[in-house]
Amino acid sequence: DAIVNANTLDVHRKLNTAGIHTDKKIILYAPTWKGADYNKPEVNPDDYYNFKRELEEYIDTDKYQILLKPHQVVYKELVKSGMFSNSLIPAFIDTNELLSITDILISDYSSIFFDFLASDKPVLFYIPDLEEYKNYRGLYMEPDKLPGPALTSVREIGNSINNLGE
């Protein structure tokens, strides 16, 4: 319900108050945690930073902004890095409310995409590590069954965004 019935003005206000200005279409990058131990996820803030920076090279940044919504066990590590002051979604923002103002979701193996399907907006899957991930965590479904393209490079994601025909 929160995805389709959220007060979107209130969601924008919460983000603006947190220092995230939402004056463009929102691309939300929401990957799951990686690693073998939930309590000690493998986190490299540079991976998030480089993904965002590289994707910005391929898209129209006058039209889109990229926000980051990592898994909650990863969030605190990204905060500690200090690298994401204007793009890291604060933990107090409800995920479903955030999805209500998201225009494009980029995820990987996270179940967040199931919730986002209610919005009828595009979902892109960034899965450059498919075999490795499949071996230690397993998959909800095979990539060819996903409700959006399964892509292995940031360039492919940029091309997909540019060809959405919005």
GROMACS .gro file of C-alpha atoms in nm:
model
  166
    1ASP     CA    1   0.000   0.000   0.000
    2ALA     CA    2   0.277   0.246   0.083
    3ILE     CA    3   0.417   0.226  -0.269
    4VAL     CA    4   0.097   0.327  -0.445
    5ASN     CA    5  -0.065   0.532  -0.167
    6ALA     CA    6   0.231   0.722  -0.020
    7ASN     CA    7   0.218   1.096   0.020
    8THR     CA    8   0.493   1.160  -0.234
    9LEU     CA    9   0.531   1.525  -0.133
   10ASP     CA   10   0.601   1.407   0.222
   11VAL     CA   11   0.859   1.157   0.098
   12HIS     CA   12   1.036   1.430  -0.101
   13ARG     CA   13   1.025   1.656   0.205
   14LYS     CA   14   1.183   1.387   0.426
   15LEU     CA   15   1.463   1.338   0.176
   16ASN     CA   16   1.520   1.711   0.133
   17THR     CA   17   1.537   1.752   0.511
   18ALA     CA   18   1.802   1.477   0.515
   19GLY     CA   19   2.006   1.670   0.256
   20ILE     CA   20   1.900   1.472  -0.049
   21HIS     CA   21   1.742   1.703  -0.303
   22THR     CA   22   1.502   1.525  -0.535
   23ASP     CA   23   1.455   1.765  -0.822
   24LYS     CA   24   1.512   1.509  -1.099
   25LYS     CA   25   1.383   1.165  -1.191
   26ILE     CA   26   1.512   0.911  -0.943
   27ILE     CA   27   1.717   0.606  -1.030
   28LEU     CA   28   1.742   0.397  -0.716
   29TYR     CA   29   2.032   0.156  -0.685
   30ALA     CA   30   1.930  -0.101  -0.423
   31PRO     CA   31   2.158  -0.404  -0.414
   32THR     CA   32   2.150  -0.673  -0.150
   33TRP     CA   33   2.434  -0.753   0.089
   34LYS     CA   34   2.717  -0.973  -0.031
   35GLY     CA   35   2.926  -1.230   0.149
   36ALA     CA   36   2.871  -1.547   0.345
   37ASP     CA   37   2.791  -1.394   0.686
   38TYR     CA   38   2.492  -1.162   0.729
   39ASN     CA   39   2.650  -1.009   1.040
   40LYS     CA   40   2.974  -0.935   0.854
   41PRO     CA   41   2.879  -0.849   0.497
   42GLU     CA   42   3.148  -0.780   0.241
   43VAL     CA   43   3.131  -0.404   0.194
   44ASN     CA   44   3.352  -0.189  -0.023
   45PRO     CA   45   3.224   0.170  -0.037
   46ASP     CA   46   3.435   0.225  -0.348
   47ASP     CA   47   3.215  -0.025  -0.535
   48TYR     CA   48   2.907   0.189  -0.470
   49TYR     CA   49   3.091   0.511  -0.546
   50ASN     CA   50   3.236   0.375  -0.871
   51PHE     CA   51   2.901   0.231  -0.982
   52LYS     CA   52   2.730   0.568  -0.932
   53ARG     CA   53   3.009   0.769  -1.093
   54GLU     CA   54   3.032   0.537  -1.395
   55LEU     CA   55   2.657   0.525  -1.449
   56GLU     CA   56   2.648   0.905  -1.443
   57GLU     CA   57   2.884   0.898  -1.743
   58TYR     CA   58   2.623   0.711  -1.948
   59ILE     CA   59   2.298   0.886  -1.854
   60ASP     CA   60   2.155   1.234  -1.877
   61THR     CA   61   2.232   1.375  -1.533
   62ASP     CA   62   2.021   1.682  -1.610
   63LYS     CA   63   1.724   1.444  -1.617
   64TYR     CA   64   1.821   1.175  -1.364
   65GLN     CA   65   1.980   1.148  -1.022
   66ILE     CA   66   2.110   0.827  -0.872
   67LEU     CA   67   2.026   0.748  -0.512
   68LEU     CA   68   2.167   0.458  -0.312
   69LYS     CA   69   1.960   0.229  -0.091
   70PRO     CA   70   2.191  -0.049   0.025
   71HIS     CA   71   2.076  -0.338   0.237
   72GLN     CA   72   2.045  -0.233   0.601
   73VAL     CA   73   2.349  -0.440   0.707
   74VAL     CA   74   2.560  -0.248   0.453
   75TYR     CA   75   2.419   0.099   0.524
   76LYS     CA   76   2.625   0.174   0.835
   77GLU     CA   77   2.950   0.092   0.654
   78LEU     CA   78   2.866   0.333   0.374
   79VAL     CA   79   2.777   0.604   0.625
   80LYS     CA   80   3.115   0.556   0.795
   81SER     CA   81   3.291   0.605   0.461
   82GLY     CA   82   3.155   0.961   0.435
   83MET     CA   83   3.142   0.929   0.055
   84PHE     CA   84   2.769   0.958  -0.004
   85SER     CA   85   2.633   1.266   0.172
   86ASN     CA   86   2.388   1.362  -0.103
   87SER     CA   87   2.288   1.023  -0.239
   88LEU     CA   88   2.272   0.767   0.043
   89ILE     CA   89   1.915   0.715   0.160
   90PRO     CA   90   1.895   0.750   0.538
   91ALA     CA   91   1.786   0.439   0.728
   92PHE     CA   92   1.479   0.618   0.869
   93ILE     CA   93   1.322   0.658   0.523
   94ASP     CA   94   1.064   0.383   0.469
   95THR     CA   95   1.167   0.173   0.171
   96ASN     CA   96   0.816   0.141   0.031
   97GLU     CA   97   0.764   0.516   0.054
   98LEU     CA   98   1.094   0.563  -0.126
   99LEU     CA   99   0.982   0.325  -0.399
  100SER     CA  100   0.674   0.543  -0.450
  101ILE     CA  101   0.893   0.823  -0.588
  102THR     CA  102   1.145   0.601  -0.768
  103ASP     CA  103   1.132   0.615  -1.147
  104ILE     CA  104   1.378   0.334  -1.223
  105LEU     CA  105   1.500   0.062  -0.988
  106ILE     CA  106   1.839  -0.101  -1.033
  107SER     CA  107   1.895  -0.402  -0.814
  108ASP     CA  108   2.070  -0.733  -0.823
  109TYR     CA  109   1.948  -1.032  -0.625
  110SER     CA  110   1.750  -0.832  -0.371
  111SER     CA  111   1.383  -0.904  -0.317
  112ILE     CA  112   1.312  -0.529  -0.327
  113PHE     CA  113   1.215  -0.568  -0.691
  114PHE     CA  114   0.910  -0.775  -0.595
  115ASP     CA  115   0.768  -0.476  -0.406
  116PHE     CA  116   0.860  -0.233  -0.683
  117LEU     CA  117   0.665  -0.434  -0.942
  118ALA     CA  118   0.346  -0.277  -0.801
  119SER     CA  119   0.462   0.058  -0.943
  120ASP     CA  120   0.470  -0.075  -1.302
  121LYS     CA  121   0.796   0.115  -1.354
  122PRO     CA  122   1.120  -0.024  -1.502
  123VAL     CA  123   1.346  -0.260  -1.310
  124LEU     CA  124   1.699  -0.330  -1.429
  125PHE     CA  125   1.912  -0.604  -1.279
  126TYR     CA  126   2.286  -0.551  -1.241
  127ILE     CA  127   2.439  -0.895  -1.193
  128PRO     CA  128   2.806  -0.898  -1.291
  129ASP     CA  129   2.883  -1.175  -1.040
  130LEU     CA  130   2.608  -1.426  -1.120
  131GLU     CA  131   2.799  -1.752  -1.089
  132GLU     CA  132   2.980  -1.650  -0.772
  133TYR     CA  133   2.660  -1.529  -0.605
  134LYS     CA  134   2.459  -1.830  -0.717
  135ASN     CA  135   2.717  -2.064  -0.563
  136TYR     CA  136   2.713  -1.914  -0.214
  137ARG     CA  137   2.365  -1.768  -0.175
  138GLY     CA  138   2.139  -1.911  -0.444
  139LEU     CA  139   1.878  -1.724  -0.649
  140TYR     CA  140   1.506  -1.650  -0.626
  141MET     CA  141   1.487  -1.711  -0.998
  142GLU     CA  142   1.714  -1.747  -1.297
  143PRO     CA  143   1.807  -1.421  -1.473
  144ASP     CA  144   1.606  -1.503  -1.786
  145LYS     CA  145   1.290  -1.515  -1.570
  146LEU     CA  146   1.342  -1.173  -1.411
  147PRO     CA  147   1.091  -0.894  -1.491
  148GLY     CA  148   1.359  -0.679  -1.651
  149PRO     CA  149   1.691  -0.711  -1.828
  150ALA     CA  150   1.975  -0.887  -1.645
  151LEU     CA  151   2.285  -0.684  -1.726
  152THR     CA  152   2.651  -0.738  -1.646
  153SER     CA  153   2.802  -0.394  -1.708
  154VAL     CA  154   2.728  -0.038  -1.607
  155ARG     CA  155   2.744   0.060  -1.975
  156GLU     CA  156   2.457  -0.182  -2.049
  157ILE     CA  157   2.256  -0.027  -1.767
  158GLY     CA  158   2.316   0.321  -1.905
  159ASN     CA  159   2.213   0.210  -2.253
  160SER     CA  160   1.896   0.051  -2.114
  161ILE     CA  161   1.804   0.368  -1.928
  162ASN     CA  162   1.866   0.578  -2.237
  163ASN     CA  163   1.639   0.348  -2.441
  164LEU     CA  164   1.344   0.334  -2.203
  165GLY     CA  165   1.153   0.583  -2.416
  166GLU     CA  166   1.020   0.777  -2.119
   0.00000   0.00000   0.00000
